[in-house]
Amino acid sequence: MIKIQFFASLRERLGQAKMNVEYNGELTVEALKQQLLTRGEDWQALSGNNVLCALNQSICKPDTIINDGDEIAFFPPVTGG
Amino acid sequence: MIKIQFFASLRERLGQAKMNVEYNGELTVEALKQQLLTRGEDWQALSGNNVLCALNQSICKPDTIINDGDEIAFFPPVTGG
Amino acid sequence: MISIQHEDFDLNHEYLQLRDCNDGDGAIVTFSGLVRDYNADGSVSGLFLEHYPGMTEKSLMDICVQARAKWPLGQIRIIHRIGQLNANEQIVFVGVTSAHRAAAFSAAEFIMDYLKTQAPIWKQEHSAKGPKWVEAKDSDVTAANKW
Amino acid sequence: MISIQHEDFDLNHEYLQLRDCNDGDGAIVTFSGLVRDYNADGSVSGLFLEHYPGMTEKSLMDICVQARAKWPLGQIRIIHRIGQLNANEQIVFVGVTSAHRAAAFSAAEFIMDYLKTQAPIWKQEHSAKGPKWVEAKDSDVTAANKW
């Protein structure tokens, strides 16, 4: 199982902050995103090219491989400070 | 009359903080310094090439002309802050 | 030390800590960021700050490690507030000590520039028109790229 | 505002003034300089600071004018202490507000760099070996020349 989190405007557009997904494959982060996009119209929010992804709380590239138990997060560009 | 001031190590070496000098000429700051150097051995403290000069409270160049009533100051490089 | 907190902070308390803990460092630089009107039209009454718990702390720790690799630093203190903030409230504090003032200035600015582009924190502006997520600024990316 | 004074200053008071007076400026940078052991051998027990009354204030005013010509700034506050100071006491404070953090950082560092090379202030170190006037540092001239 992997844990997926969404933040800020992305969280609002998806209507959820987190979800757990059964997982036993060898998906890349990009492939996971493509799977999520098939879930319906709301999920197109993930398709923007400024959507960032973190794996286990570090920013990661689209070709990063996800392992079982990982924590993945999608979010818009940060605006703190 | 002009007012001449000395600060910090220069003040100590000269043994005085200020002096008034009768003045009705058209000396440059450098010429004034040369006159002071003739006053004796102690005054050689003024000859160091790192001695700075201010005319009326602004750093000035050696060829600046002194006018009657001016305030001249000689001092070592500053070390505040 | 890094704190992500709802509560306001007391700059004086932070400054005295930096002074007390410093081992002969003669330079202390602080940066404080306040809630201001990003639209410059007086319409923003406040902010809501959301963050990614865990990753925020991790990213700020990483920024401190990077800063220490670049400059000889004594203490580093970072506080970022989250939740609901009103206009003119304090949002963020960065305090750095060093034996060298240039290092303290550079490190504090570096930390702010990186924090702005790396720390997973998001601002939502509140105004009469309703809530609106703040857009990321290219100038912040440019600022972070200069280091 | 510029103050040349014997008395210690209260960073918190200065910060609150900068916060209160600022017209929507979101960034506040402060620099504090403390008496430290310039010989780095623990021998310096204190400092005596001499200055040129009148010219000090004039040179600091001029530095503020130069800073305002370079960056969009709100408040500028400079305090420099003179007289007898003990180890770890505060010597100098510079506080700057701006709508832009880069401007606030740059201006505060610029003011310190120029103050170090332009303001007619001299430090005399006190140690067991007796008093000794501090030599000017080339690095300070280099720092001021970068602007």
CSV table of C-alpha atoms in Angstrom, one decimal:
chain,number,residue,atom,x,y,z
A,1,MET,CA,0.0,0.0,0.0
A,2,ILE,CA,1.1,3.5,-0.8
A,3,LYS,CA,-0.1,6.8,0.7
A,4,ILE,CA,-0.9,9.6,-1.6
A,5,GLN,CA,-1.4,13.2,-0.4
A,6,PHE,CA,-2.6,16.4,-2.1
A,7,PHE,CA,-2.1,20.0,-0.9
A,8,ALA,CA,-3.4,23.5,-1.3
A,9,SER,CA,-5.3,24.2,-4.5
A,10,LEU,CA,-4.8,20.6,-5.7
A,11,ARG,CA,-6.3,19.3,-2.5
A,12,GLU,CA,-9.3,21.5,-3.0
A,13,ARG,CA,-9.9,20.7,-6.6
A,14,LEU,CA,-9.6,16.9,-5.9
A,15,GLY,CA,-11.8,17.2,-2.8
A,16,GLN,CA,-9.5,15.1,-0.8
A,17,ALA,CA,-6.3,15.4,1.2
A,18,LYS,CA,-5.1,11.9,1.2
A,19,MET,CA,-5.8,8.4,-0.1
A,20,ASN,CA,-4.3,4.9,0.4
A,21,VAL,CA,-3.8,2.8,-2.7
A,22,GLU,CA,-3.0,-0.9,-2.9
A,23,TYR,CA,0.4,-1.3,-4.5
A,24,ASN,CA,2.6,-4.2,-5.6
A,25,GLY,CA,4.0,-2.9,-8.9
A,26,GLU,CA,7.0,-1.0,-10.0
A,27,LEU,CA,5.4,2.2,-11.2
A,28,THR,CA,7.2,5.5,-11.7
A,29,VAL,CA,5.7,8.6,-10.2
A,30,GLU,CA,4.6,9.7,-13.7
A,31,ALA,CA,2.9,6.4,-14.3
A,32,LEU,CA,1.0,6.7,-11.0
A,33,LYS,CA,-0.1,10.1,-12.1
A,34,GLN,CA,-1.3,8.8,-15.4
A,35,GLN,CA,-3.4,6.1,-13.6
A,36,LEU,CA,-4.9,8.8,-11.4
A,37,LEU,CA,-5.8,10.8,-14.4
A,38,THR,CA,-8.0,8.0,-15.7
A,39,ARG,CA,-10.2,8.3,-12.5
A,40,GLY,CA,-12.3,11.1,-14.0
A,41,GLU,CA,-12.6,14.7,-14.8
A,42,ASP,CA,-11.7,16.2,-11.4
A,43,TRP,CA,-8.4,14.4,-11.6
A,44,GLN,CA,-7.3,16.4,-14.6
A,45,ALA,CA,-6.2,18.9,-12.0
A,46,LEU,CA,-3.1,16.7,-11.7
A,47,SER,CA,-2.2,17.1,-15.3
A,48,GLY,CA,-0.9,20.7,-15.1
A,49,ASN,CA,2.9,20.8,-15.9
A,50,ASN,CA,3.5,22.9,-12.8
A,51,VAL,CA,2.3,20.1,-10.5
A,52,LEU,CA,5.2,19.0,-8.2
A,53,CYS,CA,5.6,15.6,-6.7
A,54,ALA,CA,7.4,14.5,-3.6
A,55,LEU,CA,8.4,10.9,-2.7
A,56,ASN,CA,8.9,10.3,1.0
A,57,GLN,CA,9.0,14.0,1.6
A,58,SER,CA,11.6,14.9,-0.9
A,59,ILE,CA,10.9,16.5,-4.3
A,60,CYS,CA,11.3,13.8,-7.0
A,61,LYS,CA,11.5,13.5,-10.7
A,62,PRO,CA,8.7,11.9,-12.9
A,63,ASP,CA,10.8,8.8,-13.6
A,64,THR,CA,11.4,8.0,-9.9
A,65,ILE,CA,10.3,4.4,-9.0
A,66,ILE,CA,7.7,4.0,-6.2
A,67,ASN,CA,8.2,1.2,-3.7
A,68,ASP,CA,5.5,-0.3,-1.5
A,69,GLY,CA,5.0,1.7,1.6
A,70,ASP,CA,6.2,4.9,0.1
A,71,GLU,CA,4.5,8.3,0.7
A,72,ILE,CA,3.8,10.3,-2.5
A,73,ALA,CA,2.5,13.9,-2.5
A,74,PHE,CA,1.3,16.1,-5.4
A,75,PHE,CA,1.1,19.8,-4.9
A,76,PRO,CA,1.3,23.2,-6.7
A,77,PRO,CA,4.4,25.4,-6.7
A,78,VAL,CA,5.1,26.5,-3.1
A,79,THR,CA,4.3,30.1,-1.9
A,80,GLY,CA,5.5,30.3,1.7
A,81,GLY,CA,7.8,32.8,3.4
B,1,MET,CA,40.8,81.3,11.9
B,2,ILE,CA,40.4,77.6,11.1
B,3,LYS,CA,39.7,74.8,13.6
B,4,ILE,CA,41.8,71.6,13.3
B,5,GLN,CA,40.8,68.4,15.0
B,6,PHE,CA,42.6,65.1,15.5
B,7,PHE,CA,41.1,61.8,16.4
B,8,ALA,CA,42.0,58.3,17.9
B,9,SER,CA,45.6,57.2,17.6
B,10,LEU,CA,46.5,60.5,15.9
B,11,ARG,CA,45.0,62.5,18.8
B,12,GLU,CA,47.0,60.5,21.2
B,13,ARG,CA,50.3,60.8,19.4
B,14,LEU,CA,49.9,64.5,19.0
B,15,GLY,CA,48.8,64.9,22.6
B,16,GLN,CA,45.9,67.2,21.6
B,17,ALA,CA,42.4,66.9,20.2
B,18,LYS,CA,41.9,70.3,18.6
B,19,MET,CA,43.6,73.6,17.9
B,20,ASN,CA,42.6,76.9,16.3
B,21,VAL,CA,45.0,78.5,13.8
B,22,GLU,CA,44.9,82.0,12.4
B,23,TYR,CA,44.2,81.8,8.7
B,24,ASN,CA,43.9,84.2,5.8
B,25,GLY,CA,45.6,82.4,3.0
B,26,GLU,CA,44.5,80.0,0.3
B,27,LEU,CA,46.2,76.8,1.4
B,28,THR,CA,45.3,73.3,0.3
B,29,VAL,CA,44.7,70.6,2.9
B,30,GLU,CA,48.1,69.1,1.8
B,31,ALA,CA,49.9,72.4,2.3
B,32,LEU,CA,48.4,72.8,5.7
B,33,LYS,CA,49.6,69.3,6.6
B,34,GLN,CA,53.1,70.2,5.4
B,35,GLN,CA,53.1,73.3,7.6
B,36,LEU,CA,52.0,71.2,10.6
B,37,LEU,CA,54.8,68.8,9.9
B,38,THR,CA,57.4,71.6,10.5
B,39,ARG,CA,56.2,72.0,14.1
B,40,GLY,CA,58.4,69.2,15.4
B,41,GLU,CA,59.0,65.5,15.7
B,42,ASP,CA,55.6,64.6,17.3
B,43,TRP,CA,53.9,66.0,14.2
B,44,GLN,CA,55.4,63.4,11.9
B,45,ALA,CA,52.4,61.3,13.0
B,46,LEU,CA,50.5,63.3,10.3
B,47,SER,CA,52.9,62.1,7.5
B,48,GLY,CA,51.6,58.5,7.3
B,49,ASN,CA,50.0,58.0,3.9
B,50,ASN,CA,47.0,56.4,5.5
B,51,VAL,CA,46.1,59.6,7.4
B,52,LEU,CA,42.7,60.8,6.2
B,53,CYS,CA,41.5,64.4,6.1
B,54,ALA,CA,38.0,65.8,6.4
B,55,LEU,CA,37.0,69.4,5.5
B,56,ASN,CA,33.8,70.6,7.2
B,57,GLN,CA,33.0,67.0,8.2
B,58,SER,CA,33.3,65.5,4.7
B,59,ILE,CA,36.3,63.4,3.6
B,60,CYS,CA,38.4,65.6,1.2
B,61,LYS,CA,41.3,65.2,-1.2
B,62,PRO,CA,44.8,66.7,-0.6
B,63,ASP,CA,44.3,69.4,-3.1
B,64,THR,CA,41.1,70.8,-1.5
B,65,ILE,CA,41.3,74.5,-0.8
B,66,ILE,CA,40.7,75.6,2.8
B,67,ASN,CA,38.6,78.8,3.5
B,68,ASP,CA,38.6,80.9,6.6
B,69,GLY,CA,36.3,79.5,9.2
B,70,ASP,CA,36.6,75.9,7.9
B,71,GLU,CA,36.8,72.9,10.2
B,72,ILE,CA,39.6,70.5,9.2
B,73,ALA,CA,40.2,67.1,10.8
B,74,PHE,CA,43.0,64.5,10.5
B,75,PHE,CA,42.4,60.9,11.5
B,76,PRO,CA,43.5,57.3,10.9
B,77,PRO,CA,41.4,54.9,8.8
B,78,VAL,CA,38.0,54.3,10.6
B,79,THR,CA,37.3,51.1,12.4
B,80,GLY,CA,33.7,51.4,13.6
B,81,GLY,CA,30.8,49.0,13.2
C,1,MET,CA,16.4,25.1,15.4
C,2,ILE,CA,13.3,24.9,13.2
C,3,SER,CA,9.7,25.6,14.3
C,4,ILE,CA,6.5,25.3,12.3
C,5,GLN,CA,3.8,26.7,14.5
C,6,HIS,CA,0.4,28.4,14.7
C,7,GLU,CA,1.5,30.7,17.5
C,8,ASP,CA,3.1,34.1,16.9
C,9,PHE,CA,6.8,34.5,17.7
C,10,ASP,CA,8.6,37.0,19.8
C,11,LEU,CA,11.6,38.4,17.9
C,12,ASN,CA,13.2,39.7,21.1
C,13,HIS,CA,13.1,36.2,22.6
C,14,GLU,CA,14.7,34.7,19.5
C,15,TYR,CA,17.3,37.5,19.4
C,16,LEU,CA,18.3,37.0,23.0
C,17,GLN,CA,18.6,33.2,22.4
C,18,LEU,CA,20.8,33.8,19.4
C,19,ARG,CA,23.0,36.2,21.5
C,20,ASP,CA,23.2,33.9,24.5
C,21,CYS,CA,24.1,30.8,22.5
C,22,ASN,CA,26.6,32.4,20.2
C,23,ASP,CA,30.2,31.4,20.8
C,24,GLY,CA,31.8,34.8,20.2
C,25,ASP,CA,29.9,35.5,17.0
C,26,GLY,CA,29.9,39.2,16.5
C,27,ALA,CA,27.2,39.4,13.8
C,28,ILE,CA,23.5,38.7,14.1
C,29,VAL,CA,21.2,39.1,11.2
C,30,THR,CA,17.4,38.7,11.4
C,31,PHE,CA,14.7,38.6,8.8
C,32,SER,CA,11.1,39.0,9.6
C,33,GLY,CA,8.3,38.6,7.1
C,34,LEU,CA,4.9,40.2,7.7
C,35,VAL,CA,1.5,39.6,6.1
C,36,ARG,CA,1.1,42.3,3.5
C,37,ASP,CA,-1.2,43.1,0.7
C,38,TYR,CA,0.1,41.1,-2.2
C,39,ASN,CA,-2.4,42.7,-4.5
C,40,ALA,CA,-1.2,46.2,-3.4
C,41,ASP,CA,-4.8,47.4,-3.5
C,42,GLY,CA,-5.7,47.1,0.2
C,43,SER,CA,-8.0,44.3,-0.4
C,44,VAL,CA,-6.3,41.5,1.5
C,45,SER,CA,-7.5,41.0,5.0
C,46,GLY,CA,-5.5,38.0,5.9
C,47,LEU,CA,-3.9,34.7,4.9
C,48,PHE,CA,-4.4,31.0,5.5
C,49,LEU,CA,-1.1,29.1,5.4
C,50,GLU,CA,-1.1,25.3,4.7
C,51,HIS,CA,1.9,23.1,4.8
C,52,TYR,CA,3.0,19.5,4.3
C,53,PRO,CA,3.8,18.4,7.9
C,54,GLY,CA,7.1,16.5,8.0
C,55,MET,CA,8.3,17.6,4.6
C,56,THR,CA,8.4,21.2,5.7
C,57,GLU,CA,10.7,20.5,8.6
C,58,LYS,CA,12.8,18.2,6.4
C,59,SER,CA,13.2,20.8,3.6
C,60,LEU,CA,14.2,23.5,6.1
C,61,MET,CA,16.7,21.2,7.8
C,62,ASP,CA,18.2,20.6,4.4
C,63,ILE,CA,18.4,24.3,3.6
C,64,CYS,CA,20.3,24.8,6.9
C,65,VAL,CA,22.7,22.1,6.0
C,66,GLN,CA,23.3,23.8,2.6
C,67,ALA,CA,23.8,27.2,4.3
C,68,ARG,CA,26.4,25.7,6.7
C,69,ALA,CA,28.3,24.2,3.8
C,70,LYS,CA,28.6,27.6,2.2
C,71,TRP,CA,29.4,29.9,5.2
C,72,PRO,CA,30.9,29.7,8.6
C,73,LEU,CA,27.8,30.0,10.8
C,74,GLY,CA,27.0,29.9,14.5
C,75,GLN,CA,23.3,29.6,15.2
C,76,ILE,CA,20.5,29.3,12.7
C,77,ARG,CA,16.9,29.8,13.8
C,78,ILE,CA,13.9,29.4,11.5
C,79,ILE,CA,10.2,29.9,12.5
C,80,HIS,CA,7.4,29.6,10.0
C,81,ARG,CA,3.8,30.2,11.0
C,82,ILE,CA,0.9,28.3,9.6
C,83,GLY,CA,-2.9,28.6,9.8
C,84,GLN,CA,-4.9,31.7,9.8
C,85,LEU,CA,-3.0,35.1,9.9
C,86,ASN,CA,-4.3,38.6,9.8
C,87,ALA,CA,-2.8,41.6,8.0
C,88,ASN,CA,0.5,42.8,9.5
C,89,GLU,CA,1.0,39.7,11.5
C,90,GLN,CA,4.5,38.0,11.5
C,91,ILE,CA,4.7,35.0,9.2
C,92,VAL,CA,8.4,34.0,9.1
C,93,PHE,CA,11.6,34.6,11.1
C,94,VAL,CA,15.1,33.7,10.1
C,95,GLY,CA,18.0,34.5,12.5
C,96,VAL,CA,21.6,33.7,11.8
C,97,THR,CA,24.8,34.4,13.7
C,98,SER,CA,28.4,34.4,12.4
C,99,ALA,CA,31.8,35.8,13.2
C,100,HIS,CA,31.6,37.5,9.8
C,101,ARG,CA,28.8,39.9,8.9
C,102,ALA,CA,28.9,39.1,5.2
C,103,ALA,CA,28.3,35.4,6.0
C,104,ALA,CA,25.4,36.2,8.3
C,105,PHE,CA,23.7,38.4,5.7
C,106,SER,CA,24.3,36.0,2.9
C,107,ALA,CA,23.1,32.9,4.8
C,108,ALA,CA,19.9,34.7,6.0
C,109,GLU,CA,19.1,35.8,2.5
C,110,PHE,CA,19.9,32.3,1.1
C,111,ILE,CA,17.7,30.6,3.6
C,112,MET,CA,14.8,32.9,2.8
C,113,ASP,CA,15.3,32.5,-1.0
C,114,TYR,CA,15.4,28.7,-0.7
C,115,LEU,CA,12.5,28.6,1.8
C,116,LYS,CA,10.4,30.5,-0.7
C,117,THR,CA,11.0,27.9,-3.4
C,118,GLN,CA,11.6,24.7,-1.6
C,119,ALA,CA,9.5,24.6,1.6
C,120,PRO,CA,6.1,23.0,1.0
C,121,ILE,CA,4.0,25.9,2.3
C,122,TRP,CA,1.1,27.5,0.5
C,123,LYS,CA,-0.6,30.9,1.0
C,124,GLN,CA,-4.3,31.5,0.5
C,125,GLU,CA,-5.3,35.2,0.5
C,126,HIS,CA,-8.5,36.2,2.0
C,127,SER,CA,-10.4,39.3,0.7
C,128,ALA,CA,-13.9,40.5,0.1
C,129,LYS,CA,-13.8,38.5,-3.2
C,130,GLY,CA,-13.3,35.3,-1.3
C,131,PRO,CA,-10.3,33.0,-0.8
C,132,LYS,CA,-7.6,32.8,-3.5
C,133,TRP,CA,-4.5,30.7,-3.6
C,134,VAL,CA,-1.4,32.8,-4.2
C,135,GLU,CA,0.5,32.1,-7.4
C,136,ALA,CA,4.2,31.3,-7.2
C,137,LYS,CA,6.4,34.1,-8.4
C,138,ASP,CA,9.1,33.8,-11.1
C,139,SER,CA,11.1,36.3,-9.1
C,140,ASP,CA,11.4,33.9,-6.2
C,141,VAL,CA,12.7,31.2,-8.5
C,142,THR,CA,15.2,33.7,-9.9
C,143,ALA,CA,16.3,34.7,-6.4
C,144,ALA,CA,16.9,31.1,-5.4
C,145,ASN,CA,18.8,30.3,-8.6
C,146,LYS,CA,21.4,33.0,-7.9
C,147,TRP,CA,23.0,31.1,-5.1
D,1,MET,CA,16.7,57.8,12.1
D,2,ILE,CA,20.3,57.9,13.3
D,3,SER,CA,21.5,57.7,16.9
D,4,ILE,CA,25.1,57.9,18.2
D,5,GLN,CA,24.8,57.1,21.9
D,6,HIS,CA,26.6,55.8,24.9
D,7,GLU,CA,23.5,53.9,26.2
D,8,ASP,CA,22.7,50.3,25.1
D,9,PHE,CA,19.8,49.8,22.7
D,10,ASP,CA,16.9,47.5,22.9
D,11,LEU,CA,16.5,45.5,19.6
D,12,ASN,CA,12.9,44.7,20.4
D,13,HIS,CA,12.0,48.4,20.8
D,14,GLU,CA,13.6,49.2,17.5
D,15,TYR,CA,11.9,46.3,15.8
D,16,LEU,CA,8.5,47.3,17.1
D,17,GLN,CA,9.1,50.9,15.8
D,18,LEU,CA,10.1,49.5,12.4
D,19,ARG,CA,6.9,47.4,12.3
D,20,ASP,CA,4.6,50.2,13.5
D,21,CYS,CA,6.0,52.8,11.1
D,22,ASN,CA,6.1,50.6,8.0
D,23,ASP,CA,3.6,51.3,5.3
D,24,GLY,CA,2.8,47.8,4.3
D,25,ASP,CA,6.4,46.8,4.0
D,26,GLY,CA,6.5,43.0,4.4
D,27,ALA,CA,10.3,42.6,5.0
D,28,ILE,CA,12.3,43.7,8.0
D,29,VAL,CA,16.0,43.0,8.2
D,30,THR,CA,18.1,43.8,11.3
D,31,PHE,CA,21.8,43.6,11.8
D,32,SER,CA,23.3,43.7,15.3
D,33,GLY,CA,27.1,43.8,16.0
D,34,LEU,CA,28.5,42.7,19.3
D,35,VAL,CA,31.8,43.3,21.0
D,36,ARG,CA,33.8,40.2,20.2
D,37,ASP,CA,37.4,39.2,20.6
D,38,TYR,CA,39.0,40.6,17.4
D,39,ASN,CA,42.3,38.8,18.3
D,40,ALA,CA,40.4,35.5,18.6
D,41,ASP,CA,42.5,34.6,21.6
D,42,GLY,CA,40.2,35.5,24.4
D,43,SER,CA,42.3,38.4,25.5
D,44,VAL,CA,40.0,41.4,24.7
D,45,SER,CA,38.0,42.5,27.7
D,46,GLY,CA,36.3,45.5,26.1
D,47,LEU,CA,36.4,48.3,23.7
D,48,PHE,CA,36.6,52.1,23.8
D,49,LEU,CA,34.8,53.7,20.8
D,50,GLU,CA,35.7,57.3,19.8
D,51,HIS,CA,34.0,59.2,17.1
D,52,TYR,CA,33.9,62.6,15.4
D,53,PRO,CA,30.7,64.2,16.6
D,54,GLY,CA,28.8,65.8,13.8
D,55,MET,CA,30.7,64.1,11.0
D,56,THR,CA,29.5,60.7,12.2
D,57,GLU,CA,25.9,61.7,11.9
D,58,LYS,CA,26.5,63.4,8.6
D,59,SER,CA,28.3,60.4,7.1
D,60,LEU,CA,25.5,58.0,8.2
D,61,MET,CA,22.8,60.3,6.8
D,62,ASP,CA,24.7,60.3,3.5
D,63,ILE,CA,24.9,56.5,3.6
D,64,CYS,CA,21.1,56.4,4.1
D,65,VAL,CA,20.6,58.7,1.1
D,66,GLN,CA,22.8,56.4,-1.0
D,67,ALA,CA,20.9,53.3,0.1
D,68,ARG,CA,17.5,55.0,-0.8
D,69,ALA,CA,18.8,55.8,-4.2
D,70,LYS,CA,19.6,52.2,-4.8
D,71,TRP,CA,16.6,50.3,-3.4
D,72,PRO,CA,13.0,51.0,-2.6
D,73,LEU,CA,13.1,51.3,1.2
D,74,GLY,CA,10.7,52.1,4.0
D,75,GLN,CA,12.3,52.8,7.3
D,76,ILE,CA,16.0,52.9,8.0
D,77,ARG,CA,17.3,52.9,11.6
D,78,ILE,CA,20.9,53.1,12.6
D,79,ILE,CA,22.3,53.1,16.1
D,80,HIS,CA,26.0,53.2,16.9
D,81,ARG,CA,27.3,53.2,20.4
D,82,ILE,CA,30.4,55.0,21.6
D,83,GLY,CA,32.4,55.1,24.7
D,84,GLN,CA,33.4,52.2,26.9
D,85,LEU,CA,31.9,48.8,26.0
D,86,ASN,CA,32.4,45.3,27.6
D,87,ALA,CA,32.8,42.0,25.8
D,88,ASN,CA,29.4,40.8,24.3
D,89,GLU,CA,27.8,44.2,24.5
D,90,GLN,CA,25.9,45.5,21.5
D,91,ILE,CA,27.8,48.0,19.4
D,92,VAL,CA,25.8,48.7,16.3
D,93,PHE,CA,22.2,48.2,15.0
D,94,VAL,CA,20.9,48.6,11.5
D,95,GLY,CA,17.3,48.0,10.7
D,96,VAL,CA,15.7,48.3,7.3
D,97,THR,CA,12.2,47.7,6.0
D,98,SER,CA,11.1,47.2,2.4
D,99,ALA,CA,8.3,45.7,0.4
D,100,HIS,CA,11.0,43.4,-1.1
D,101,ARG,CA,13.2,41.2,1.0
D,102,ALA,CA,16.1,41.4,-1.5
D,103,ALA,CA,16.1,45.2,-1.1
D,104,ALA,CA,16.0,45.0,2.7
D,105,PHE,CA,18.9,42.5,2.8
D,106,SER,CA,21.0,44.4,0.3
D,107,ALA,CA,20.4,47.8,1.9
D,108,ALA,CA,21.2,46.6,5.5
D,109,GLU,CA,24.5,45.0,4.2
D,110,PHE,CA,25.3,48.1,2.2
D,111,ILE,CA,24.8,50.3,5.2
D,112,MET,CA,27.0,48.2,7.3
D,113,ASP,CA,29.8,47.9,4.7
D,114,TYR,CA,29.8,51.7,4.2
D,115,LEU,CA,29.5,52.5,7.8
D,116,LYS,CA,32.6,50.4,8.4
D,117,THR,CA,34.7,52.4,5.9
D,118,GLN,CA,33.0,55.8,6.0
D,119,ALA,CA,31.8,56.6,9.4
D,120,PRO,CA,34.5,58.4,11.5
D,121,ILE,CA,34.5,55.9,14.4
D,122,TRP,CA,37.5,54.2,15.9
D,123,LYS,CA,37.8,51.2,18.2
D,124,GLN,CA,40.4,50.8,20.9
D,125,GLU,CA,40.7,47.3,22.3
D,126,HIS,CA,41.4,46.7,26.0
D,127,SER,CA,43.3,43.7,27.2
D,128,ALA,CA,45.8,42.7,29.8
D,129,LYS,CA,48.5,44.1,27.5
D,130,GLY,CA,46.9,47.5,27.7
D,131,PRO,CA,44.9,49.6,25.2
D,132,LYS,CA,45.5,49.2,21.5
D,133,TRP,CA,43.8,51.0,18.5
D,134,VAL,CA,42.2,48.5,16.1
D,135,GLU,CA,43.8,48.5,12.6
D,136,ALA,CA,41.5,49.0,9.7
D,137,LYS,CA,40.9,45.8,7.7
D,138,ASP,CA,41.4,45.5,3.9
D,139,SER,CA,38.4,43.2,3.9
D,140,ASP,CA,36.1,46.0,4.9
D,141,VAL,CA,37.3,48.2,2.1
D,142,THR,CA,36.8,45.3,-0.3
D,143,ALA,CA,33.3,44.8,1.1
D,144,ALA,CA,32.4,48.5,0.6
D,145,ASN,CA,33.8,48.5,-2.9
D,146,LYS,CA,31.5,45.8,-4.1
D,147,TRP,CA,28.5,48.0,-4.1
